[in-house]
Amino acid sequence: MGRPTTATELPGDTKVLSIGLHPRALDYSRMPDGVDEAMLTARIGAANAALREAGFDAVPCLIDTSPDSAEATVREELQKHTFGLAMIGGGVRMLPENTLLFERLVNVLTEEAPGIRLCFNTTPEDTVEALRRWIKE
């Protein structure tokens, strides 16, 4: 009875694990013109700054596309901190070739951090909005 429902907001001091693909892990030949590693690195940096400015206690976790490596990286972060919310970026979820990677991340998060909530962004720029859907101001 005391378990929160999926609609229950989390407290403002909830620690967030922000998981996204490392810019070096992407094939830029498949990206729109003008999107390159330097641009994506800058966008991720700006998104992390926006999270801090918005007052979120977020830990960035950049992964590569290897499910084994990504799982190990996330497990390492989960051992360092207790997270109430994990944000998994659009590059992980929206590219069909990353389906197994996405599945592995969801499973490691739910196994290692029972009760953790998940949220999703579509770009680095809407990460703050994704977190605000679940964390009270």
PDB file of C-alpha atoms in Angstrom:
ATOM      1  CA  MET A   1       0.000   0.000   0.000  1.00  0.00           C
ATOM      2  CA  GLY A   2       2.860   2.395   0.715  1.00  0.00           C
ATOM      3  CA  ARG A   3       4.482   1.818  -2.679  1.00  0.00           C
ATOM      4  CA  PRO A   4       4.305   4.844  -4.951  1.00  0.00           C
ATOM      5  CA  THR A   5       2.266   4.611  -8.103  1.00  0.00           C
ATOM      6  CA  THR A   6       3.743   5.427 -11.466  1.00  0.00           C
ATOM      7  CA  ALA A   7       2.115   8.854 -11.274  1.00  0.00           C
ATOM      8  CA  THR A   8       3.744   9.815  -7.961  1.00  0.00           C
ATOM      9  CA  GLU A   9       6.280  12.611  -8.301  1.00  0.00           C
ATOM     10  CA  LEU A  10       9.695  12.224  -6.728  1.00  0.00           C
ATOM     11  CA  PRO A  11      11.167  14.719  -4.232  1.00  0.00           C
ATOM     12  CA  GLY A  12      13.276  17.590  -5.531  1.00  0.00           C
ATOM     13  CA  ASP A  13      16.492  16.173  -4.058  1.00  0.00           C
ATOM     14  CA  THR A  14      16.214  12.874  -5.976  1.00  0.00           C
ATOM     15  CA  LYS A  15      19.570  11.798  -7.419  1.00  0.00           C
ATOM     16  CA  VAL A  16      19.343  11.193 -11.164  1.00  0.00           C
ATOM     17  CA  LEU A  17      21.492   8.950 -13.347  1.00  0.00           C
ATOM     18  CA  SER A  18      21.598  10.550 -16.803  1.00  0.00           C
ATOM     19  CA  ILE A  19      22.584   7.849 -19.306  1.00  0.00           C
ATOM     20  CA  GLY A  20      23.479   8.691 -22.877  1.00  0.00           C
ATOM     21  CA  LEU A  21      25.704   7.555 -25.690  1.00  0.00           C
ATOM     22  CA  HIS A  22      29.203   8.966 -25.637  1.00  0.00           C
ATOM     23  CA  PRO A  23      29.629  11.190 -28.707  1.00  0.00           C
ATOM     24  CA  ARG A  24      32.523   9.014 -29.916  1.00  0.00           C
ATOM     25  CA  ALA A  25      30.154   5.998 -30.073  1.00  0.00           C
ATOM     26  CA  LEU A  26      27.997   7.316 -32.907  1.00  0.00           C
ATOM     27  CA  ASP A  27      28.243   6.840 -36.665  1.00  0.00           C
ATOM     28  CA  TYR A  28      27.996  10.436 -37.899  1.00  0.00           C
ATOM     29  CA  SER A  29      27.583   9.360 -41.523  1.00  0.00           C
ATOM     30  CA  ARG A  30      23.999   8.492 -40.544  1.00  0.00           C
ATOM     31  CA  MET A  31      23.315  11.839 -38.838  1.00  0.00           C
ATOM     32  CA  PRO A  32      21.772  14.951 -40.373  1.00  0.00           C
ATOM     33  CA  ASP A  33      24.200  17.338 -42.049  1.00  0.00           C
ATOM     34  CA  GLY A  34      26.139  19.421 -39.576  1.00  0.00           C
ATOM     35  CA  VAL A  35      25.873  16.981 -36.669  1.00  0.00           C
ATOM     36  CA  ASP A  36      29.329  15.818 -35.694  1.00  0.00           C
ATOM     37  CA  GLU A  37      31.142  14.696 -32.560  1.00  0.00           C
ATOM     38  CA  ALA A  38      32.190  18.228 -31.563  1.00  0.00           C
ATOM     39  CA  MET A  39      28.633  19.544 -31.935  1.00  0.00           C
ATOM     40  CA  LEU A  40      27.116  16.681 -29.945  1.00  0.00           C
ATOM     41  CA  THR A  41      29.768  17.006 -27.230  1.00  0.00           C
ATOM     42  CA  ALA A  42      28.887  20.699 -26.900  1.00  0.00           C
ATOM     43  CA  ARG A  43      25.142  19.936 -26.782  1.00  0.00           C
ATOM     44  CA  ILE A  44      25.645  17.343 -24.040  1.00  0.00           C
ATOM     45  CA  GLY A  45      27.802  19.773 -22.067  1.00  0.00           C
ATOM     46  CA  ALA A  46      25.131  22.454 -22.364  1.00  0.00           C
ATOM     47  CA  ALA A  47      22.439  19.981 -21.277  1.00  0.00           C
ATOM     48  CA  ASN A  48      24.469  18.981 -18.201  1.00  0.00           C
ATOM     49  CA  ALA A  49      24.950  22.665 -17.342  1.00  0.00           C
ATOM     50  CA  ALA A  50      21.197  23.221 -17.718  1.00  0.00           C
ATOM     51  CA  LEU A  51      20.529  20.333 -15.311  1.00  0.00           C
ATOM     52  CA  ARG A  52      22.818  21.906 -12.701  1.00  0.00           C
ATOM     53  CA  GLU A  53      21.275  25.346 -13.233  1.00  0.00           C
ATOM     54  CA  ALA A  54      17.787  23.835 -12.820  1.00  0.00           C
ATOM     55  CA  GLY A  55      18.898  22.386  -9.477  1.00  0.00           C
ATOM     56  CA  PHE A  56      18.894  18.693 -10.378  1.00  0.00           C
ATOM     57  CA  ASP A  57      21.319  16.328  -8.631  1.00  0.00           C
ATOM     58  CA  ALA A  58      22.251  14.539 -11.850  1.00  0.00           C
ATOM     59  CA  VAL A  59      25.206  12.274 -12.511  1.00  0.00           C
ATOM     60  CA  PRO A  60      26.136  12.036 -16.208  1.00  0.00           C
ATOM     61  CA  CYS A  61      26.875   8.514 -17.446  1.00  0.00           C
ATOM     62  CA  LEU A  62      28.176   8.338 -21.017  1.00  0.00           C
ATOM     63  CA  ILE A  63      28.247   4.844 -22.492  1.00  0.00           C
ATOM     64  CA  ASP A  64      29.307   3.190 -25.715  1.00  0.00           C
ATOM     65  CA  THR A  65      27.140   0.943 -27.846  1.00  0.00           C
ATOM     66  CA  SER A  66      28.515  -2.348 -26.539  1.00  0.00           C
ATOM     67  CA  PRO A  67      25.812  -3.774 -24.234  1.00  0.00           C
ATOM     68  CA  ASP A  68      28.454  -5.467 -22.035  1.00  0.00           C
ATOM     69  CA  SER A  69      30.528  -2.312 -21.660  1.00  0.00           C
ATOM     70  CA  ALA A  70      27.480  -0.090 -21.139  1.00  0.00           C
ATOM     71  CA  GLU A  71      26.065  -2.431 -18.501  1.00  0.00           C
ATOM     72  CA  ALA A  72      29.394  -2.446 -16.650  1.00  0.00           C
ATOM     73  CA  THR A  73      29.546   1.366 -16.732  1.00  0.00           C
ATOM     74  CA  VAL A  74      26.006   1.702 -15.361  1.00  0.00           C
ATOM     75  CA  ARG A  75      26.623  -0.933 -12.671  1.00  0.00           C
ATOM     76  CA  GLU A  76      29.693   1.021 -11.570  1.00  0.00           C
ATOM     77  CA  GLU A  77      27.625   4.207 -11.163  1.00  0.00           C
ATOM     78  CA  LEU A  78      24.883   2.323  -9.321  1.00  0.00           C
ATOM     79  CA  GLN A  79      27.481   1.109  -6.804  1.00  0.00           C
ATOM     80  CA  LYS A  80      28.673   4.678  -6.138  1.00  0.00           C
ATOM     81  CA  HIS A  81      25.264   6.307  -5.526  1.00  0.00           C
ATOM     82  CA  THR A  82      21.622   5.600  -4.770  1.00  0.00           C
ATOM     83  CA  PHE A  83      19.478   6.906  -7.621  1.00  0.00           C
ATOM     84  CA  GLY A  84      15.735   7.467  -7.583  1.00  0.00           C
ATOM     85  CA  LEU A  85      15.441   8.251 -11.283  1.00  0.00           C
ATOM     86  CA  ALA A  86      17.339   7.223 -14.411  1.00  0.00           C
ATOM     87  CA  MET A  87      17.073   9.089 -17.678  1.00  0.00           C
ATOM     88  CA  ILE A  88      17.979   7.059 -20.780  1.00  0.00           C
ATOM     89  CA  GLY A  89      18.772   9.198 -23.793  1.00  0.00           C
ATOM     90  CA  GLY A  90      17.174   9.098 -27.207  1.00  0.00           C
ATOM     91  CA  GLY A  91      20.315   7.831 -28.943  1.00  0.00           C
ATOM     92  CA  VAL A  92      20.014   4.628 -26.940  1.00  0.00           C
ATOM     93  CA  ARG A  93      16.286   4.177 -27.419  1.00  0.00           C
ATOM     94  CA  MET A  94      15.563   5.517 -30.877  1.00  0.00           C
ATOM     95  CA  LEU A  95      18.179   3.763 -33.018  1.00  0.00           C
ATOM     96  CA  PRO A  96      16.970   0.258 -33.922  1.00  0.00           C
ATOM     97  CA  GLU A  97      20.498  -1.148 -33.714  1.00  0.00           C
ATOM     98  CA  ASN A  98      20.554  -0.194 -30.008  1.00  0.00           C
ATOM     99  CA  THR A  99      17.511  -2.264 -29.024  1.00  0.00           C
ATOM    100  CA  LEU A 100      19.578  -4.867 -27.157  1.00  0.00           C
ATOM    101  CA  LEU A 101      21.571  -2.083 -25.478  1.00  0.00           C
ATOM    102  CA  PHE A 102      18.337  -0.436 -24.322  1.00  0.00           C
ATOM    103  CA  GLU A 103      16.947  -3.732 -23.001  1.00  0.00           C
ATOM    104  CA  ARG A 104      20.145  -4.440 -21.083  1.00  0.00           C
ATOM    105  CA  LEU A 105      20.143  -0.968 -19.509  1.00  0.00           C
ATOM    106  CA  VAL A 106      16.506  -1.235 -18.402  1.00  0.00           C
ATOM    107  CA  ASN A 107      17.166  -4.650 -16.903  1.00  0.00           C
ATOM    108  CA  VAL A 108      20.338  -3.668 -15.049  1.00  0.00           C
ATOM    109  CA  LEU A 109      18.607  -0.581 -13.644  1.00  0.00           C
ATOM    110  CA  THR A 110      15.598  -2.515 -12.384  1.00  0.00           C
ATOM    111  CA  GLU A 111      17.745  -5.355 -11.006  1.00  0.00           C
ATOM    112  CA  GLU A 112      20.335  -3.212  -9.255  1.00  0.00           C
ATOM    113  CA  ALA A 113      18.098  -0.328  -8.169  1.00  0.00           C
ATOM    114  CA  PRO A 114      14.650  -1.752  -7.324  1.00  0.00           C
ATOM    115  CA  GLY A 115      12.025   0.965  -7.366  1.00  0.00           C
ATOM    116  CA  ILE A 116      14.014   3.292  -9.619  1.00  0.00           C
ATOM    117  CA  ARG A 117      11.901   5.345 -11.994  1.00  0.00           C
ATOM    118  CA  LEU A 118      12.783   5.749 -15.644  1.00  0.00           C
ATOM    119  CA  CYS A 119      12.325   8.766 -17.865  1.00  0.00           C
ATOM    120  CA  PHE A 120      13.333   9.493 -21.420  1.00  0.00           C
ATOM    121  CA  ASN A 121      14.465  12.489 -23.429  1.00  0.00           C
ATOM    122  CA  THR A 122      14.600  12.838 -27.197  1.00  0.00           C
ATOM    123  CA  THR A 123      17.551  15.251 -27.431  1.00  0.00           C
ATOM    124  CA  PRO A 124      20.070  16.674 -24.965  1.00  0.00           C
ATOM    125  CA  GLU A 125      18.053  19.893 -25.032  1.00  0.00           C
ATOM    126  CA  ASP A 126      14.872  18.363 -23.568  1.00  0.00           C
ATOM    127  CA  THR A 127      16.528  16.496 -20.680  1.00  0.00           C
ATOM    128  CA  VAL A 128      15.439  19.089 -18.105  1.00  0.00           C
ATOM    129  CA  GLU A 129      11.848  18.728 -19.314  1.00  0.00           C
ATOM    130  CA  ALA A 130      12.058  14.917 -19.057  1.00  0.00           C
ATOM    131  CA  LEU A 131      13.243  15.140 -15.434  1.00  0.00           C
ATOM    132  CA  ARG A 132      10.613  17.728 -14.523  1.00  0.00           C
ATOM    133  CA  ARG A 133       7.893  15.267 -15.477  1.00  0.00           C
ATOM    134  CA  TRP A 134       8.921  13.149 -12.461  1.00  0.00           C
ATOM    135  CA  ILE A 135      10.664  15.392  -9.929  1.00  0.00           C
ATOM    136  CA  LYS A 136       8.828  17.988  -7.837  1.00  0.00           C
ATOM    137  CA  GLU A 137      10.285  21.491  -7.867  1.00  0.00           C
TER     138      GLU A 137
END
